[in-house]
Tab-separated table of C-alpha atoms and ligand atoms in Angstrom:
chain	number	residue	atom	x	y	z
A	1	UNK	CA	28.650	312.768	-210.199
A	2	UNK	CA	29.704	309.222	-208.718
A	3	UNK	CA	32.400	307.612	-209.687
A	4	UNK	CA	32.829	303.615	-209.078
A	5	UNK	CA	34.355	300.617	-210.261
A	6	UNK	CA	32.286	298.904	-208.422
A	7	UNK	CA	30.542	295.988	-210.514
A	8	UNK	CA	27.085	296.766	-212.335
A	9	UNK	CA	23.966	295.578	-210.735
A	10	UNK	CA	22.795	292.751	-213.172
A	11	UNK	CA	18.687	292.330	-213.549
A	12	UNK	CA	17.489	289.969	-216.359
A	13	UNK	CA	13.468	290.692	-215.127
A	14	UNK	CA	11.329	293.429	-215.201
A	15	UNK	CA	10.855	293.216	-211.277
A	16	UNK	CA	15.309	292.912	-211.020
A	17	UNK	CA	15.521	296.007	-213.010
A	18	UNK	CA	12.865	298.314	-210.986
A	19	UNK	CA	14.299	297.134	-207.409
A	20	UNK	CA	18.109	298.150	-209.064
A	21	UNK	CA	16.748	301.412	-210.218
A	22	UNK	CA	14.877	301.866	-207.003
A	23	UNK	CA	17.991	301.001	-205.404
A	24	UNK	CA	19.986	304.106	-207.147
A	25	UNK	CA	20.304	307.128	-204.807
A	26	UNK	CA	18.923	309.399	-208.059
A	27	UNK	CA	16.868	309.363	-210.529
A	28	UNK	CA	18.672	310.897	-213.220
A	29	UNK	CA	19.403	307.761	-215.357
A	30	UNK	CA	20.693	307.777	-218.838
A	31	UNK	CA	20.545	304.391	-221.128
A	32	UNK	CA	22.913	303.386	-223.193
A	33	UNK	CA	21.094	300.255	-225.497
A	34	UNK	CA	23.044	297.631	-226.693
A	35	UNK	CA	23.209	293.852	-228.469
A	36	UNK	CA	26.039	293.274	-226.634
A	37	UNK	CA	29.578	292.410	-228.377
A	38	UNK	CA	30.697	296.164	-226.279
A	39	UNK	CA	33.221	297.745	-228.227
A	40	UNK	CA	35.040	301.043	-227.593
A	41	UNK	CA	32.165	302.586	-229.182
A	42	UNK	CA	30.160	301.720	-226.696
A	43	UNK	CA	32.701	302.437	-223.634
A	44	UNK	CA	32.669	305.888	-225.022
A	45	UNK	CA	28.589	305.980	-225.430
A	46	UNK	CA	28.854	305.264	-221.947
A	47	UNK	CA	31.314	307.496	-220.832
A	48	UNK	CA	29.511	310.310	-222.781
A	49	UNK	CA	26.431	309.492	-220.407
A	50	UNK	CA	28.148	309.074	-217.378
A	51	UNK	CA	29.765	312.794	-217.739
A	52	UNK	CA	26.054	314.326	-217.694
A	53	UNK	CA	24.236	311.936	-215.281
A	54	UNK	CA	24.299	310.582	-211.775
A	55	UNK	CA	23.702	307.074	-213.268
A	56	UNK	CA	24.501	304.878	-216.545
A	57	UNK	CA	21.704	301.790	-217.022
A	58	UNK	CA	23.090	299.749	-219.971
A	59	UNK	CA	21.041	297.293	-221.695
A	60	UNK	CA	22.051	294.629	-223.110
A	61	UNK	CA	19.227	292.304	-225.955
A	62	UNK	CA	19.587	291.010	-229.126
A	63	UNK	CA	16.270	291.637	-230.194
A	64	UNK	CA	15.013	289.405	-232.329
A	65	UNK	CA	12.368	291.805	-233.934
A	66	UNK	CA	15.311	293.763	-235.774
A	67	UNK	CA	16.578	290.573	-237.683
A	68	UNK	CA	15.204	289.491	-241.004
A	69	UNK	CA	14.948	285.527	-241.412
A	70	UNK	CA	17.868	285.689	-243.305
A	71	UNK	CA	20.192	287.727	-241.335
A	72	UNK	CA	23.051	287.233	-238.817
A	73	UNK	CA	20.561	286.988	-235.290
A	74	UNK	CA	22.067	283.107	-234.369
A	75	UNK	CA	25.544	284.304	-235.272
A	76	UNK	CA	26.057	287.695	-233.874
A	77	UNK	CA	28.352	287.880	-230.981
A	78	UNK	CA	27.476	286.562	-227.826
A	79	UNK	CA	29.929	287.836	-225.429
A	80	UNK	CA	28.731	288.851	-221.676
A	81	UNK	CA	31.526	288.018	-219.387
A	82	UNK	CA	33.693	290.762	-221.829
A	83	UNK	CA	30.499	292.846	-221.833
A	84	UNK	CA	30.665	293.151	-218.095
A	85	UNK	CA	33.958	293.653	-217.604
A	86	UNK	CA	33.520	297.265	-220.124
A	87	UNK	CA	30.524	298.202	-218.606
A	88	UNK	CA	32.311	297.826	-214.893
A	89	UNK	CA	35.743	299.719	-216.690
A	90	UNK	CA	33.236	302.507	-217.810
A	91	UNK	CA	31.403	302.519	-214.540
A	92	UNK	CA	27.979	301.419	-215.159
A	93	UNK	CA	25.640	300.958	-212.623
A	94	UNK	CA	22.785	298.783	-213.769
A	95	UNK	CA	23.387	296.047	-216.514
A	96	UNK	CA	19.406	295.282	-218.063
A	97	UNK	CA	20.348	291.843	-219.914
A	98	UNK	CA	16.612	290.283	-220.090
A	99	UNK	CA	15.884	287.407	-222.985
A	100	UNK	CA	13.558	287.728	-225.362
A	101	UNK	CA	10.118	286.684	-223.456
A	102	UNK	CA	10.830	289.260	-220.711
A	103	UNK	CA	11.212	291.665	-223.491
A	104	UNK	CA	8.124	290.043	-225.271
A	105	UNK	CA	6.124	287.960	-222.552
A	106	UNK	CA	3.040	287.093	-225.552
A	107	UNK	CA	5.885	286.358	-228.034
A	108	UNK	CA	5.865	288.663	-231.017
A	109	UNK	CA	4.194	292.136	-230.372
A	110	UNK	CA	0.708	292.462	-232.324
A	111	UNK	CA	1.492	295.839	-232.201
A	112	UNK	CA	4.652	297.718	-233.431
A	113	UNK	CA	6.070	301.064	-233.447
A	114	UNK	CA	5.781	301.795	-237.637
A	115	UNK	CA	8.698	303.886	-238.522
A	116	UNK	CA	6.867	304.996	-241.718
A	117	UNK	CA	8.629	306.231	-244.776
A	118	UNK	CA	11.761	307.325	-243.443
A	119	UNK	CA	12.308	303.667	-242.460
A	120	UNK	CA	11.754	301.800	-245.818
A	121	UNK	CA	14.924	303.942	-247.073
A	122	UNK	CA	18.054	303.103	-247.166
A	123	UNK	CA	18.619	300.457	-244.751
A	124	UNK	CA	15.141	299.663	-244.860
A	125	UNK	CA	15.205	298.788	-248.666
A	126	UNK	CA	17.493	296.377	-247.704
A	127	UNK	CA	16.134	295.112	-244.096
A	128	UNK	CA	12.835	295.470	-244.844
A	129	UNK	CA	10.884	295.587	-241.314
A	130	UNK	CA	14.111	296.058	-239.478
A	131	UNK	CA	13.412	299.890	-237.980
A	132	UNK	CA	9.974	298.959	-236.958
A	133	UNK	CA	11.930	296.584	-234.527
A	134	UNK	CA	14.435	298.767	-233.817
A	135	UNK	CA	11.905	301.072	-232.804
A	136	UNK	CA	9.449	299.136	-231.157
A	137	UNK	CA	12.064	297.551	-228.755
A	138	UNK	CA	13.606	301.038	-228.434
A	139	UNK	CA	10.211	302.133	-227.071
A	140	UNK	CA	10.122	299.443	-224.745
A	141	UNK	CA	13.165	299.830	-223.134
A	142	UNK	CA	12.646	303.345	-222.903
A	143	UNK	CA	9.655	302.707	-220.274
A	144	UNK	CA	11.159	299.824	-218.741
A	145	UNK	CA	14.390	301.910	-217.764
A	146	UNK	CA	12.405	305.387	-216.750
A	147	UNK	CA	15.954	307.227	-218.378
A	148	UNK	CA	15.874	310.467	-218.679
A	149	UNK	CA	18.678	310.705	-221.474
A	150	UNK	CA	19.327	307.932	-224.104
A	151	UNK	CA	22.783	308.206	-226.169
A	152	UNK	CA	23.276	306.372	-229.301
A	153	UNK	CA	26.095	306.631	-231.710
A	154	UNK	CA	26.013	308.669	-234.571
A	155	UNK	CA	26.703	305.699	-236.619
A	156	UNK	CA	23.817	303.636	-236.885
A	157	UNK	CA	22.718	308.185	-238.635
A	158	UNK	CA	19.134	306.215	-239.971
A	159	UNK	CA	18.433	304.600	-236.624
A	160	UNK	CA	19.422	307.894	-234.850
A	161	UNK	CA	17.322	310.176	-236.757
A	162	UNK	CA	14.329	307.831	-236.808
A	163	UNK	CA	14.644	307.175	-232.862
A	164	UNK	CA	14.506	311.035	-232.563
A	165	UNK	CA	11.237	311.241	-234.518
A	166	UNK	CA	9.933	308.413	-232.746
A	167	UNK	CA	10.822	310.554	-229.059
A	168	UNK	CA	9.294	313.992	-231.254
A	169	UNK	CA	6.314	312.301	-232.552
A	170	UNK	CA	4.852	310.145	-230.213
A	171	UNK	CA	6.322	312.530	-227.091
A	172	UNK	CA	8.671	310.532	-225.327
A	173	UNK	CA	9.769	312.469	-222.310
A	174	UNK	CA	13.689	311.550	-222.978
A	175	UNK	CA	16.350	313.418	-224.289
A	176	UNK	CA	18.247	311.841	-227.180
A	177	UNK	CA	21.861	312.458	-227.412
A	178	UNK	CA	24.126	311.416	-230.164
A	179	UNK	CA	27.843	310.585	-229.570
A	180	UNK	CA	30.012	310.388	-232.602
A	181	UNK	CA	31.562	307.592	-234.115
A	182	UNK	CA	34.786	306.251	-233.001
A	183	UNK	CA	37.122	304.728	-234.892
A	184	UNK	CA	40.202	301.774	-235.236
A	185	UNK	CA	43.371	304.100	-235.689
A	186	UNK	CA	43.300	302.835	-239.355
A	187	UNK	CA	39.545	304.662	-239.666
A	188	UNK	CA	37.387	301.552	-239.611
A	189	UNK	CA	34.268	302.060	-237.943
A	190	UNK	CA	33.698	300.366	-234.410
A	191	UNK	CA	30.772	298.400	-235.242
A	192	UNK	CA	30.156	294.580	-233.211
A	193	UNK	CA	29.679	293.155	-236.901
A	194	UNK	CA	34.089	293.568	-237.214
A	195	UNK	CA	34.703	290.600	-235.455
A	196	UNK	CA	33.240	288.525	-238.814
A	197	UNK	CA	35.907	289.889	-240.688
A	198	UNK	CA	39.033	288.014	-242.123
A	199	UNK	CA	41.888	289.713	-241.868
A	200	UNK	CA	41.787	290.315	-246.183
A	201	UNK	CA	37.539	291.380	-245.712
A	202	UNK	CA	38.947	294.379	-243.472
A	203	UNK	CA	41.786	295.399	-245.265
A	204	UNK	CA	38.878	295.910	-247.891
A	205	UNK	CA	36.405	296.988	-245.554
A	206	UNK	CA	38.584	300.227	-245.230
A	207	UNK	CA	37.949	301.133	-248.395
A	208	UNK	CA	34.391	302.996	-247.068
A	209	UNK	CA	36.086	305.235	-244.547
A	210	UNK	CA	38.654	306.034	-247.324
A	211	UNK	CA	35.549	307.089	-249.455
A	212	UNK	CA	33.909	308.832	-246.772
A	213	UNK	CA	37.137	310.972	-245.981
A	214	UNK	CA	37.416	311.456	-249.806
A	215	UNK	CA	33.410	312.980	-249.733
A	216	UNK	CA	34.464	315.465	-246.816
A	217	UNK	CA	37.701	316.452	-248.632
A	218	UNK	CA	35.499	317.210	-251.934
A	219	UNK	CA	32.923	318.961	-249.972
A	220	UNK	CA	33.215	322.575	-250.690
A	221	UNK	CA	32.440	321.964	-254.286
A	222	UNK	CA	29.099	320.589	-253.802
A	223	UNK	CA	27.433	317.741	-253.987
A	224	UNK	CA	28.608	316.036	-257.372
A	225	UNK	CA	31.978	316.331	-256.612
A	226	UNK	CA	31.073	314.744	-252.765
A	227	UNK	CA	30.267	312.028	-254.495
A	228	UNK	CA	32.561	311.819	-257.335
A	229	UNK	CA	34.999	311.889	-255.195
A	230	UNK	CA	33.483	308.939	-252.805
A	231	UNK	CA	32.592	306.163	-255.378
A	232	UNK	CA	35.940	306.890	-256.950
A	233	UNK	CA	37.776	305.417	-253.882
A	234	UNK	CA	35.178	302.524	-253.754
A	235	UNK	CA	35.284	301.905	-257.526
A	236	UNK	CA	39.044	301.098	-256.875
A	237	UNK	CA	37.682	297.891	-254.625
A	238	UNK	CA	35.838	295.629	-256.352
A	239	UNK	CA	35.858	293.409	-253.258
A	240	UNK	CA	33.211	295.803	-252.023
A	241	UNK	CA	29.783	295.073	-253.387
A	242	UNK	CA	28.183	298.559	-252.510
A	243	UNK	CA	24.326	298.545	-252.016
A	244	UNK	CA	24.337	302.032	-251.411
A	245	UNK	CA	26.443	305.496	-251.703
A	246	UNK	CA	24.200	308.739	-251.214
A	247	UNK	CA	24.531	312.149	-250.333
A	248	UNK	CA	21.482	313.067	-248.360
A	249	UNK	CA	19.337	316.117	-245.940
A	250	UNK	CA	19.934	314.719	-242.764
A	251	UNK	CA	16.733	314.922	-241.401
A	252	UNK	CA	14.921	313.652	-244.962
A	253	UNK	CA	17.577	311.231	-246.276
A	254	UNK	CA	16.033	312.615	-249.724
A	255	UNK	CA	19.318	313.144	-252.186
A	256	UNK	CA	20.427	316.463	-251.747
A	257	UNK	CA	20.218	318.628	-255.337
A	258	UNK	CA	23.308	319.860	-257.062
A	259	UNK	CA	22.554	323.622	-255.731
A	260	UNK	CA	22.149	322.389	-251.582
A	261	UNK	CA	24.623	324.133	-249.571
A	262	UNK	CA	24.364	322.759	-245.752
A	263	UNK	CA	24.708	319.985	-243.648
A	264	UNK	CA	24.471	316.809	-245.502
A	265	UNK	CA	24.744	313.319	-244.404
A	266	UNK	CA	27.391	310.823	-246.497
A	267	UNK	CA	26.360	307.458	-245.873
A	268	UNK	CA	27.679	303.954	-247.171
A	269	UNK	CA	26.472	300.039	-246.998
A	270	UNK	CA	28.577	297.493	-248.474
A	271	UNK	CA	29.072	293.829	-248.468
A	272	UNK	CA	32.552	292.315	-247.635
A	273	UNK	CA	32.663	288.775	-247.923
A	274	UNK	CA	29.742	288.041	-246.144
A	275	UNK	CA	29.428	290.833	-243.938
A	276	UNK	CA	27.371	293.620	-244.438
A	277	UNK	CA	28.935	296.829	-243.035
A	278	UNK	CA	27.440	300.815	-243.132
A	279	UNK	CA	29.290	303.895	-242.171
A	280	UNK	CA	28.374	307.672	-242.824
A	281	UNK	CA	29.791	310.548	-241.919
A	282	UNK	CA	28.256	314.131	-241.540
A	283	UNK	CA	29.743	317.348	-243.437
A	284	UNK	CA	28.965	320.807	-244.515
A	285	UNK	CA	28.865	320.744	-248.150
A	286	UNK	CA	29.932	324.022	-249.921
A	287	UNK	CA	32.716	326.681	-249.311
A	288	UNK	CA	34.712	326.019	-246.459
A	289	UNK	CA	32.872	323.098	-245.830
A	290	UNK	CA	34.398	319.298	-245.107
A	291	UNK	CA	33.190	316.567	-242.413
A	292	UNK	CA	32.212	317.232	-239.018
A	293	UNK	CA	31.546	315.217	-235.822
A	294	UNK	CA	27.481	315.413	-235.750
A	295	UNK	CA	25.073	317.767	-237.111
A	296	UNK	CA	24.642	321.053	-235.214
A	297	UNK	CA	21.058	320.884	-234.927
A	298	UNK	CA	20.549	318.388	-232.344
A	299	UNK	CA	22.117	317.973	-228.602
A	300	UNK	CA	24.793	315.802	-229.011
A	301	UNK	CA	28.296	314.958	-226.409
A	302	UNK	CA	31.167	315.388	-228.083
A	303	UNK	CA	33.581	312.347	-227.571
A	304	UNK	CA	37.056	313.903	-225.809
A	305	UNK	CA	35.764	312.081	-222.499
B	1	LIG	O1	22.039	299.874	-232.250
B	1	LIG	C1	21.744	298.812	-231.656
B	1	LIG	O2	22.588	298.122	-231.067
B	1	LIG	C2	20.302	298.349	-231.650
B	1	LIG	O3	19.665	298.649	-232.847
B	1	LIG	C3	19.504	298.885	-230.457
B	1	LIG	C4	19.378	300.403	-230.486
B	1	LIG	C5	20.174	298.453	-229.150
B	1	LIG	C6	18.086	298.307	-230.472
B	1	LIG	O4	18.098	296.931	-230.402
């Protein structure tokens, strides 16, 4: 495995990014996808990906297909120069940062990926449209880079598990690997959304991984007491308008029943002033059970890189 400093190759075309892949001495290339606004979450995506592969390609596109009309797309983050500077730290070798008409050169595609019923759930109720954008770009990018490996973070679970059927049902010849989620020391989840925060919308916002800690703790008596346990925590801050608070399969997001012993996926949206947030967290409900890093069914890194 190389190791560098060395900056990234930047392409912003299709025809930069094939001569800087061309231009790698292998072709075993893992992607890390991004929207930019790195965090430490992604440094460790990327590390995670740079312990199994010769090379790292990290894209970086705020894809406009994703965004409802109403949602955050002309606010998120914009912030390459920092960008650059992680993905050099975390030794990246190709930086994809194209705009939207090298992504989509006849403006919005005709033709999406549908990410069927699994996608109109949970965060679909809400961002209606949203996965078939997250898919259809995550399709794209997938043939544009040629990876062989593609990590994403366990905490975008919805996005993760429909990118995986996505790979399994339309047979994608790339290996999905999921990293888990990392954390501020005081448990709030990296996401790029944090930096809308006020200092009073995060002391709130902590509230959902106290409720998703409370879940694990409660999880060896089943699934009422999982989420007993969770809403009581967020029931204590009214400053968190919850849109959703489930206990669900991980691979069906269907509610699990009161009798399920297994892996189970505890998942959270809220709205904190006016950002909307989501966090999850896997566990083993019944005895001996509590939270763990990822499920055990899939390939996944494990984050002590
Ligand atoms: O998770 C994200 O940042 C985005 O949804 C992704 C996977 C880069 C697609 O735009």
């Amino acid at each position: 495995m190389t190791t560098t400093t060395a900056v990234p190759a930047v392409a912003h075309t299709r025809e930069e990014l094939k001569a800087a892949r061309e231009a790698l001495p292998s072709r075993d290339v893992a992607v890390v996808m991004t929207m930019g606004a790195l965090h430490d979450g992604h440094a460790q995506l990327i590390r995670a990906a740079r312990q199994r592969h010769e090379h790292v390609v990290v894209t970086i596109f705020l894809n406009p297909l994703q965004f409802g009309p109403k949602e955050d797309l002309s606010r998120y983050p914009r912030t390459f120069d920092d960008d650059m500077a992680i993905c050099t730290q975390a030794g990246v070798d190709v930086v994809f940062a194209p705009t939207p008409d090298v992504v989509y050169p006849d403006g919005d595609p005709g033709v999406r990926v549908s990410a069927g019923p699994l996608g109109a759930m949970l965060e679909g109720a809400s961002r209606p449209g949203h996965f078939d954008g997250v898919l259809t770009v995550v399709g794209k990018l997938l043939h544009l880079t040629a990876a062989r490996s593609a990590y994403f973070g366990q905490k975008d679970a919805q996005q993760l598990l429909l990118i995986r059927r996505m790979v399994r049902d339309l047979d994608f010849p790339v290996e999905v690997v999921s990293v888990p989620t990392v954390r501020e020391d005081d448990g709030l989840a990296m996401s790029s959304r944090n930096t809308y925060l006020t200092d009073s919308d995060r002391e709130v916002a902590l509230c959902l991984s106290r409720a998703l800690r409370a879940g694990g703790e409660a999880a060896s008596y089943g699934p009422s007491a999982v989420r007993r346990a969770a809403r009581e925590v967020l029931v204590d801050e009214p400053l968190a308008l919850v849109d959703y608070l489930v206990l669900v399969h991980p691979l069906t997001l269907a509610d699990v029943p009161e009798w399920y012993r297994g892996e189970a996926l505890l998942a959270v949206a809220a709205r904190i002033g006016t950002t909307r947030l989501i966090d999850n967290t896997p566990l083993v409900v019944g005895p001996g059970g509590g939270a763990i890093d990822v499920f055990s069914d899939v390939p996944h890194a494990r984050a002590e890189v």
